[in-house]
mmCIF file of C-alpha atoms and ligand atoms in Angstrom:
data_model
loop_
_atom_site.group_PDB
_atom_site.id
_atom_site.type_symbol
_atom_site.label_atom_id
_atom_site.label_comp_id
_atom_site.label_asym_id
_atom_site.label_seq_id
_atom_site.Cartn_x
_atom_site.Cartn_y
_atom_site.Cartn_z
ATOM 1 C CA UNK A 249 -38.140 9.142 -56.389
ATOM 2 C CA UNK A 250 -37.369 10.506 -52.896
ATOM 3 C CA UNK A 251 -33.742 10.292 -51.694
ATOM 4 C CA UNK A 252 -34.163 12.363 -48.902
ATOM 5 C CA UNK A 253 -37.469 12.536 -47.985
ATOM 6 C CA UNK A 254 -39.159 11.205 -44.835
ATOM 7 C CA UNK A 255 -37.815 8.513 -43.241
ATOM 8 C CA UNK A 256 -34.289 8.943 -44.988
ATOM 9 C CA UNK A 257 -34.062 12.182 -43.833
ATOM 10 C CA UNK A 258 -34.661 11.466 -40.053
ATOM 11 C CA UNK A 259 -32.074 8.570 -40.067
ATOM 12 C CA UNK A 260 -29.388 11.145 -41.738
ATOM 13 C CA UNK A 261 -30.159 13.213 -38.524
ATOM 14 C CA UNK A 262 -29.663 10.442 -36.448
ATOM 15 C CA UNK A 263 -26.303 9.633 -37.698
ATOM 16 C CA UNK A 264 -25.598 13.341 -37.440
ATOM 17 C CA UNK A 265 -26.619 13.304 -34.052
ATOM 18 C CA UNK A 266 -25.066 10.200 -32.807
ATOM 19 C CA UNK A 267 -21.592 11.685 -34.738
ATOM 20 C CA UNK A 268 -22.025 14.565 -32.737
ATOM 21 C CA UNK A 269 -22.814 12.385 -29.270
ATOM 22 C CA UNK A 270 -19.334 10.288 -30.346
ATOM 23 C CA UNK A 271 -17.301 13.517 -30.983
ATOM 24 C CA UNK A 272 -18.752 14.934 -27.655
ATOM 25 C CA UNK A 273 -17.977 11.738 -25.941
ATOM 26 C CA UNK A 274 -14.762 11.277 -27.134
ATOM 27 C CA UNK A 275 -13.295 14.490 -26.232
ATOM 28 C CA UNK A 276 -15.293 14.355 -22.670
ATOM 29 C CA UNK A 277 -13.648 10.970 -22.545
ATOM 30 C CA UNK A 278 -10.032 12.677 -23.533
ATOM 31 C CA UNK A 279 -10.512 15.718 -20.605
ATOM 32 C CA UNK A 280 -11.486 12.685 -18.047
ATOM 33 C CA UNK A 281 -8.155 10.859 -19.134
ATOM 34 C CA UNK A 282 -5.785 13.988 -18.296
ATOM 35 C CA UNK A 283 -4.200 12.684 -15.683
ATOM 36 C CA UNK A 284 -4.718 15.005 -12.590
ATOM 37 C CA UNK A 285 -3.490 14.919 -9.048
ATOM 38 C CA UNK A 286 -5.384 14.805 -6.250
ATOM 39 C CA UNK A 287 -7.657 11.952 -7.618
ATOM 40 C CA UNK A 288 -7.913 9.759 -4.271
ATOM 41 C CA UNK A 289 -10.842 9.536 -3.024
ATOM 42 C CA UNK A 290 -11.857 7.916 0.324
ATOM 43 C CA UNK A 291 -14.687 6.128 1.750
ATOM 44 C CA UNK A 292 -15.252 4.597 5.698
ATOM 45 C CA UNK A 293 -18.096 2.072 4.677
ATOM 46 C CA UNK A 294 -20.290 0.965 7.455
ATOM 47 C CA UNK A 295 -19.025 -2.177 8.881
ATOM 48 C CA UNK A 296 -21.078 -5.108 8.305
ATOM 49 C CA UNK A 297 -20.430 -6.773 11.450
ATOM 50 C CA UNK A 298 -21.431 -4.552 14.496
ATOM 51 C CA UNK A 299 -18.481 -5.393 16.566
ATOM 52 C CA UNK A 300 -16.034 -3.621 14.424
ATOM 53 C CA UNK A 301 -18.073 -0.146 15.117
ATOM 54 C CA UNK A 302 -15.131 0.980 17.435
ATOM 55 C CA UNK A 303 -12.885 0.026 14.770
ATOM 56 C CA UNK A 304 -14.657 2.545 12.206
ATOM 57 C CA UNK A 305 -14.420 5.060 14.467
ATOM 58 C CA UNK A 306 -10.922 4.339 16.008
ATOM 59 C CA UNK A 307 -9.880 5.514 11.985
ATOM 60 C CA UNK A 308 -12.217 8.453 11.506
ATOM 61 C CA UNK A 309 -11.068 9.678 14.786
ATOM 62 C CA UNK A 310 -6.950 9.202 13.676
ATOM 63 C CA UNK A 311 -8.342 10.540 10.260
ATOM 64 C CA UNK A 312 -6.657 7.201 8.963
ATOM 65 C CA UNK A 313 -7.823 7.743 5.642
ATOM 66 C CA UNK A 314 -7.710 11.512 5.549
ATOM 67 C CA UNK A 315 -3.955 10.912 5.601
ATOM 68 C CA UNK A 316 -3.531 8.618 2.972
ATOM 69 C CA UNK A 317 -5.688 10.553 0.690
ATOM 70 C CA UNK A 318 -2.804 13.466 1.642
ATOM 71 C CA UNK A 319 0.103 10.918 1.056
ATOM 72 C CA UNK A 320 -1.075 9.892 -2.524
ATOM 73 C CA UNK A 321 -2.393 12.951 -3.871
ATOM 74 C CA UNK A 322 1.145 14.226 -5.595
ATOM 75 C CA UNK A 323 -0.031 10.848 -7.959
ATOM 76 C CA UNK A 324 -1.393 12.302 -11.359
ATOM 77 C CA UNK A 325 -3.734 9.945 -11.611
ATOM 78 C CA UNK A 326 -5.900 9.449 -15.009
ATOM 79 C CA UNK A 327 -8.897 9.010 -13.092
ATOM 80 C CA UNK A 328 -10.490 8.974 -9.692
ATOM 81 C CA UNK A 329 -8.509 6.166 -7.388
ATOM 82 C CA UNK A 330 -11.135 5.111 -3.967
ATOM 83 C CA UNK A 331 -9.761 3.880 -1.347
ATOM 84 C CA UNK A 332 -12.074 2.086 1.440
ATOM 85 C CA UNK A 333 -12.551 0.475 5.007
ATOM 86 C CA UNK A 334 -15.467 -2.135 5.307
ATOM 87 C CA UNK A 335 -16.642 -4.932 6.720
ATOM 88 C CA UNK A 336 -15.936 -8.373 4.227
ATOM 89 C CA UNK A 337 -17.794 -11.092 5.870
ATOM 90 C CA UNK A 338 -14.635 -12.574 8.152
ATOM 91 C CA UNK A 339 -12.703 -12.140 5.502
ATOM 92 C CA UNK A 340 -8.741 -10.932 7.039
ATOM 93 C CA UNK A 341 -7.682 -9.527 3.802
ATOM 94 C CA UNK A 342 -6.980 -6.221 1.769
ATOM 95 C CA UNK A 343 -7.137 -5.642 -2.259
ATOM 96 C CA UNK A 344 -7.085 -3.110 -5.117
ATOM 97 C CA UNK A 345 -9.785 -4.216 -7.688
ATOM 98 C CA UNK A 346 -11.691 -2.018 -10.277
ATOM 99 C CA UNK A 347 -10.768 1.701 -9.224
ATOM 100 C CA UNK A 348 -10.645 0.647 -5.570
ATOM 101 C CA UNK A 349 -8.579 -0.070 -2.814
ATOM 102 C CA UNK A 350 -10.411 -2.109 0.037
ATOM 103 C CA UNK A 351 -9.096 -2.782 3.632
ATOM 104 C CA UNK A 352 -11.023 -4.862 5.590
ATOM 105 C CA UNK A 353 -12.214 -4.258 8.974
ATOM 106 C CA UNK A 354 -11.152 -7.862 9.944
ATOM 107 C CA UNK A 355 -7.603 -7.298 8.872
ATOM 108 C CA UNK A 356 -7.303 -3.427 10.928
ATOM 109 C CA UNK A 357 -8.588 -6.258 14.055
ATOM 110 C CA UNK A 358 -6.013 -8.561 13.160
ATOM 111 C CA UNK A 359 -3.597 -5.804 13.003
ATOM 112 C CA UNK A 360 -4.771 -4.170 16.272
ATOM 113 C CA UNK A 361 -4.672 -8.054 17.926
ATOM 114 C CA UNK A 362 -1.435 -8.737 17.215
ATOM 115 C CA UNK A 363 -0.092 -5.308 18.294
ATOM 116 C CA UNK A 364 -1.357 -5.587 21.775
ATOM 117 C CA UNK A 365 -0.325 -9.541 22.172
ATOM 118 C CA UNK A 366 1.830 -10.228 25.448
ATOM 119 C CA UNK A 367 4.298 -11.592 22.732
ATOM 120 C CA UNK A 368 4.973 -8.823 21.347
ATOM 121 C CA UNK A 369 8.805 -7.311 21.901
ATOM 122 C CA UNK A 370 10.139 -4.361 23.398
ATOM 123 C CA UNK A 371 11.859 -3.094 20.639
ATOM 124 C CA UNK A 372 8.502 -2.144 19.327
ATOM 125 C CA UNK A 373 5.582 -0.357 20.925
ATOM 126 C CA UNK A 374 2.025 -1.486 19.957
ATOM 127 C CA UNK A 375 1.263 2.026 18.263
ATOM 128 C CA UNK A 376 4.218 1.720 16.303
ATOM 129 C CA UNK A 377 3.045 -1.988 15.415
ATOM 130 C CA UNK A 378 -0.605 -0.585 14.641
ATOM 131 C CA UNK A 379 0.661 2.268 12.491
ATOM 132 C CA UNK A 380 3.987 0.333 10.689
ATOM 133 C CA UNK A 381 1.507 -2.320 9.349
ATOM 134 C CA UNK A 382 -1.707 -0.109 7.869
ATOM 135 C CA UNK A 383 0.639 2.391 6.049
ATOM 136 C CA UNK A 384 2.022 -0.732 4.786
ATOM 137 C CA UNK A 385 -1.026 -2.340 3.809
ATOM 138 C CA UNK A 386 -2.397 0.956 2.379
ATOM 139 C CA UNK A 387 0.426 2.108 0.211
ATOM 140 C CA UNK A 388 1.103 -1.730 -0.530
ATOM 141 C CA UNK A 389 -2.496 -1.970 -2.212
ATOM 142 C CA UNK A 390 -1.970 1.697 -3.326
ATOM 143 C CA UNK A 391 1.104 0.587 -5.388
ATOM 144 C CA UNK A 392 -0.558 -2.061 -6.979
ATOM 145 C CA UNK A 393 -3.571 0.490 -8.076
ATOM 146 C CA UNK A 394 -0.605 3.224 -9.313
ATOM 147 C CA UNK A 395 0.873 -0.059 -11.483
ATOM 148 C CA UNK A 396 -2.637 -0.441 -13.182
ATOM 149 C CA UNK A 397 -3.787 3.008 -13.293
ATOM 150 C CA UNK A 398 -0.268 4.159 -14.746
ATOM 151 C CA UNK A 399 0.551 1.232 -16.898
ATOM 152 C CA UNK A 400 3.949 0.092 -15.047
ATOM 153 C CA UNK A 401 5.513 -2.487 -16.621
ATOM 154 C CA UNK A 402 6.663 -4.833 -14.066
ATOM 155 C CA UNK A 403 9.517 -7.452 -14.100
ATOM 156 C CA UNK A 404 9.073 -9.560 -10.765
ATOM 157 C CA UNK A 405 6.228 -10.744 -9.529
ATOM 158 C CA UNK A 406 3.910 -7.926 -8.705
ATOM 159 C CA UNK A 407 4.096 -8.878 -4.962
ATOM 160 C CA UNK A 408 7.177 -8.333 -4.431
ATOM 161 C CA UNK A 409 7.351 -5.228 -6.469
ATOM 162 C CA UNK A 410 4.303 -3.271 -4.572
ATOM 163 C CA UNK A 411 6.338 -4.637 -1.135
ATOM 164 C CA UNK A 412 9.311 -2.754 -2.637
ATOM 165 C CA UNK A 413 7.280 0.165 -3.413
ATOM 166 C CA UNK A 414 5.505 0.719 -0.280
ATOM 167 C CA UNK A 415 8.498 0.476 1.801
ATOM 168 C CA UNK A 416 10.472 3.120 -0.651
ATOM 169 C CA UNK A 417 7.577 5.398 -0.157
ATOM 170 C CA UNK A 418 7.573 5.023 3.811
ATOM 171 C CA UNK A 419 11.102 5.032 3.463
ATOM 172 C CA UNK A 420 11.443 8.634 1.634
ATOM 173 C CA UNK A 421 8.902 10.741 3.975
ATOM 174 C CA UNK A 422 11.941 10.964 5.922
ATOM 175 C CA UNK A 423 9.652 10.905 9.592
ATOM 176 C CA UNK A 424 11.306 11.317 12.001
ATOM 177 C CA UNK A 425 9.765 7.648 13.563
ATOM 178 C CA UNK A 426 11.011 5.830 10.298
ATOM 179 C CA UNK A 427 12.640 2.929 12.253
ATOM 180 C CA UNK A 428 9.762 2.748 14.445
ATOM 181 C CA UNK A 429 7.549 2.381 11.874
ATOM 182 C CA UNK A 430 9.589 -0.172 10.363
ATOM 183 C CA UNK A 431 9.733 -2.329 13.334
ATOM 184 C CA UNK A 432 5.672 -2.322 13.334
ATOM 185 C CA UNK A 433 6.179 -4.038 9.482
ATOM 186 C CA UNK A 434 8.552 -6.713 10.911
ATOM 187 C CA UNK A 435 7.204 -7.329 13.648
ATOM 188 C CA UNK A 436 3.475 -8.225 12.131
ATOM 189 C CA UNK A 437 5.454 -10.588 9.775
ATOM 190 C CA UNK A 438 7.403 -11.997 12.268
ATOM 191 C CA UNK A 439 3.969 -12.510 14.607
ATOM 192 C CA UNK A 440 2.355 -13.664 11.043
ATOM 193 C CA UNK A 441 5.054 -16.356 11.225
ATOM 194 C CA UNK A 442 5.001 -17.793 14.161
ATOM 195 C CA UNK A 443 8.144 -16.127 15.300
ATOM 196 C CA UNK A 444 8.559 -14.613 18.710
ATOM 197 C CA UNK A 445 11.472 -12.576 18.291
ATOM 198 C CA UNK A 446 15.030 -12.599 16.323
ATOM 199 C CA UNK A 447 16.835 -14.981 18.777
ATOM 200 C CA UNK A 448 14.510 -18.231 17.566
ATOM 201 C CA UNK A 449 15.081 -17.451 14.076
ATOM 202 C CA UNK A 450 18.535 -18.560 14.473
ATOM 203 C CA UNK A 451 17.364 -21.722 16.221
ATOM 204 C CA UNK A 452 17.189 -24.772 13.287
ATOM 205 C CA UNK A 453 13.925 -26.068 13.703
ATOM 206 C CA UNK A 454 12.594 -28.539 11.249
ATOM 207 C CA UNK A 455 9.242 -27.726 10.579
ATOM 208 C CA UNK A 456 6.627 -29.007 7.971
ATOM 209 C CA UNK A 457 5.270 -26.277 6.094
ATOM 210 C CA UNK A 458 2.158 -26.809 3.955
ATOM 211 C CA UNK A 459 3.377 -26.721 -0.140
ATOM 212 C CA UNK A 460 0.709 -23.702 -0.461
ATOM 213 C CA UNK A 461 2.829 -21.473 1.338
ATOM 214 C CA UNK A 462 5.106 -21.489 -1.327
ATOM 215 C CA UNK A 463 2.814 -21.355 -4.448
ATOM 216 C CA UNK A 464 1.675 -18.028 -3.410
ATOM 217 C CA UNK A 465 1.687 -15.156 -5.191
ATOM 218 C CA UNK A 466 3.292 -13.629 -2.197
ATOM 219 C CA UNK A 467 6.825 -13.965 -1.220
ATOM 220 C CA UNK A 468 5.980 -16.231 2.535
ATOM 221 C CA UNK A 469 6.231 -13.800 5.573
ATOM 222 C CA UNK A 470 9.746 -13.900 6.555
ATOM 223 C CA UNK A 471 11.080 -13.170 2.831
ATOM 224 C CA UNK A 472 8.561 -9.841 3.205
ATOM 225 C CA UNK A 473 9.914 -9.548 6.338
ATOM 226 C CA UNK A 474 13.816 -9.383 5.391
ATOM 227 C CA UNK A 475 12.638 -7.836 2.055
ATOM 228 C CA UNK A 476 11.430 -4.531 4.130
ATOM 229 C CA UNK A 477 14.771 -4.996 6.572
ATOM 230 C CA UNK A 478 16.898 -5.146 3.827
ATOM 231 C CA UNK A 479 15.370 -1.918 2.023
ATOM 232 C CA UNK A 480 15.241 0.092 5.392
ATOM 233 C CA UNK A 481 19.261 -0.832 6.354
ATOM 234 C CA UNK A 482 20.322 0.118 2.111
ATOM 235 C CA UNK A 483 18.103 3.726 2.547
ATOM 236 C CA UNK A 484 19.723 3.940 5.796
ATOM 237 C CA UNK A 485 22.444 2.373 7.283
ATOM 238 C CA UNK A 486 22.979 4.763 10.077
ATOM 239 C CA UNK A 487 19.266 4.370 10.935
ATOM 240 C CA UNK A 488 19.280 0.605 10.551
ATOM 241 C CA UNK A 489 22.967 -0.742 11.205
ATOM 242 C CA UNK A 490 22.513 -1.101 14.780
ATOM 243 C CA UNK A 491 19.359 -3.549 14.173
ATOM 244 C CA UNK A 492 21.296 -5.149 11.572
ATOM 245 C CA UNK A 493 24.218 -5.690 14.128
ATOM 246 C CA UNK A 494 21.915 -7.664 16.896
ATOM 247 C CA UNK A 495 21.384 -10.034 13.883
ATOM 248 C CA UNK A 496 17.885 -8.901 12.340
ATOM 249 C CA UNK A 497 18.907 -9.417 8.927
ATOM 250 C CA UNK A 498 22.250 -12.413 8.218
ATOM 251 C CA UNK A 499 25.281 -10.311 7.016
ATOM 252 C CA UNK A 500 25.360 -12.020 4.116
ATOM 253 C CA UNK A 501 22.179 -10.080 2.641
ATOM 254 C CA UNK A 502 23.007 -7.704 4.483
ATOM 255 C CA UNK A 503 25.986 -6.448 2.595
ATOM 256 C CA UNK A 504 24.081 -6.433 -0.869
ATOM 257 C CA UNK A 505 21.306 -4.231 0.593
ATOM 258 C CA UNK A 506 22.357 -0.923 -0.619
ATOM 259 C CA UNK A 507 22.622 -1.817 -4.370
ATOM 260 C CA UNK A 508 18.713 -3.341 -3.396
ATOM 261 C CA UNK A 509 17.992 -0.099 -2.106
ATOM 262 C CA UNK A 510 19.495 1.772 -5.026
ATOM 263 C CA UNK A 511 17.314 -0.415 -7.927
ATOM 264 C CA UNK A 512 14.453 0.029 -5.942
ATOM 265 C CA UNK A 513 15.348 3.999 -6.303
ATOM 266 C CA UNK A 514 16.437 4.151 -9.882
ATOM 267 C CA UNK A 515 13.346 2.189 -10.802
ATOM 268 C CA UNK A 516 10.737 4.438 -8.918
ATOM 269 C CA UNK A 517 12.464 7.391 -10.478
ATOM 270 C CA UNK A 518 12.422 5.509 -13.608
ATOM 271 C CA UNK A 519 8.699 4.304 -14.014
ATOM 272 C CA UNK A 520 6.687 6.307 -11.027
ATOM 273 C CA UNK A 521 8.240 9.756 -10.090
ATOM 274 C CA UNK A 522 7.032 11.317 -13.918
ATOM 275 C CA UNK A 523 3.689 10.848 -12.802
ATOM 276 C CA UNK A 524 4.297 13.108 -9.340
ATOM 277 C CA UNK A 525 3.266 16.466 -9.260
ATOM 278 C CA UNK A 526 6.488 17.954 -7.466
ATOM 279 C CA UNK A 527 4.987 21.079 -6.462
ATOM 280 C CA UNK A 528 1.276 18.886 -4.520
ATOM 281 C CA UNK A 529 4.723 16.561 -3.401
ATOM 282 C CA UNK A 530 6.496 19.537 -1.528
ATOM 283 C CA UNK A 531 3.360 20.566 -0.232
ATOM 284 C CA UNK A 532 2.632 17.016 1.148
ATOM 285 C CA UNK A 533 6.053 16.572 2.670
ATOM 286 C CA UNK A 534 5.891 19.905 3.787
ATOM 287 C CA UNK A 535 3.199 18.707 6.098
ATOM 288 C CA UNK A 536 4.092 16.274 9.250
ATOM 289 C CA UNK A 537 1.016 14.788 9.768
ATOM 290 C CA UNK A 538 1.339 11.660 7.824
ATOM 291 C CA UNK A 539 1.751 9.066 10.332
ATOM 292 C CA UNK A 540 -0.880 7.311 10.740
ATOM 293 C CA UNK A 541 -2.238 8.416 14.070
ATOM 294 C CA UNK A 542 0.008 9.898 17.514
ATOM 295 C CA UNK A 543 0.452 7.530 20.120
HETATM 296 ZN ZN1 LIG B 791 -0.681 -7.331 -3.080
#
């Protein structure tokens, strides 16, 4: 009787082999789940529609995603993070999905529209508009990919917690053009609502408002719009108060927006900043070339 012999034999190599493969894998598996920093990776896709060409090169010339790359890379990240520009088909939109962060081409154009409207006010400049609203978009999509990639447990609709986070992070670079950047976010929200400027906001207007609006997952664009306001005057009242004071945000949120500020702060510290490579951070803020783009 053969225990071992022929065809016995070869399958006990087999299952020493494929023990082997698993041990092999599983440790490769273990190194490629250290979590490293300077795991972004970035990617200008060719656009799909031939009319946002000067678009793609508008952001390779500003080195648009360059920077980003820069701003996240303090993240120690358990595995490579992409973040994109392409073209989606008409679609005005921007998302994290699998181990990627797209921004479409149509929403930079939307951005870039609404920035050079005849509307827009002189409290903000159309660079400032341009710049304020794709750091927001980036490092709003960029929180939601840190929440998945690190595990954050979040209470609060997600939403509202990667608003929170984006504008903490724009909030503690400490540039030097914080307030203009700011005024870029609220302005595109205020544009996105149909809003010209602060003075009609006060106006009552009755106005019917399609139910949708309020089932989405996103807080509507006024709420993001105070949300940021709010988060900018509590970081910074010096910076802020005087915006605050020609009525941008109603006193009565106003005067609670320091302890919003200071959960925002404790909770980042909390949940995010153990995963931040202090010495890559230093290095990043050491650098002033994080805006994105000059005028
Ligand atoms: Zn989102």
């Amino acid at each position: 009787m053969r225990i071992f012999g022929g065809s016995g034999l070869r399958a006990l190599a087999w299952m020493l082999a494929a023990h082997a493969v698993a041990v092999i894998l599983t440790v490769g598996n273990a190194r490629a789940q250290t979590a490293e920093p300077g795991r972004i990776l970035i990617e200008y896709a060719l656009p799909t529609d031939p009319k946002h060409q000067p678009i793609l090169e508008l952001l390779r010339q500003k080195q648009v995603l360059e920077r980003v790359q820069t701003l996240l890379s303090p993240f120690r990240l358990p595995r490579p993070l992409t973040f994109r520009t392409a073209g989606c088909d008409g679609e005005v939109n921007a998302w994290f999905e699998g181990d990627a962060v797209t921004i479409c081409y149509e929403y930079v154009e939307y951005v870039m529209e609404s920035a050079a409207s005849r509307r827009r006010p002189e409290w903000v400049s159309e660079h400032h508009a341009i710049s304020g609203a794709l750091m927001d978009v980036f490092l709003h999509e960029g929180a939601h990919a840190l929440f998945a990639y690190l595990d954050i447990p979040l209470l609060g609709r997600e939403e509202d917690a990667a608003d929170q986070v984006a504008a903490y992070m724009l909030l503690s670079l400490g540039r030097q053009d914080t307030p203009q950047l700011v005024a870029g976010i609220v302005y595109i929200y205020l544009n996105e609502a149909g809003i010209r400027d602060f003075p009609s906001l006060r106006r009552k207007r009755l106005k019917i408002v399609d139910h949708k609006h309020y089932a989405d997952v996103h807080s509507t664009p006024l709420q993001r719009m105070f949300n940021t306001l709010c988060l900018a005057y509590g970081a910074s009242p010096e910076l802020f108060g005087p915006a605050i004071q020609r009525g941008a945000l109603p006193a009565d949120r106003a005067e609670g927006c320091a302890d919003e500020f200071g959960q925002v702060d404790r909770a980042f510290r909390r949940l995010l900043l153990p995963h931040v490579d202090l010495s890559v951070l230093q290095r990043v803020l050491a650098r002033d070339t994080l805006s994105l783009g000059r005028p």
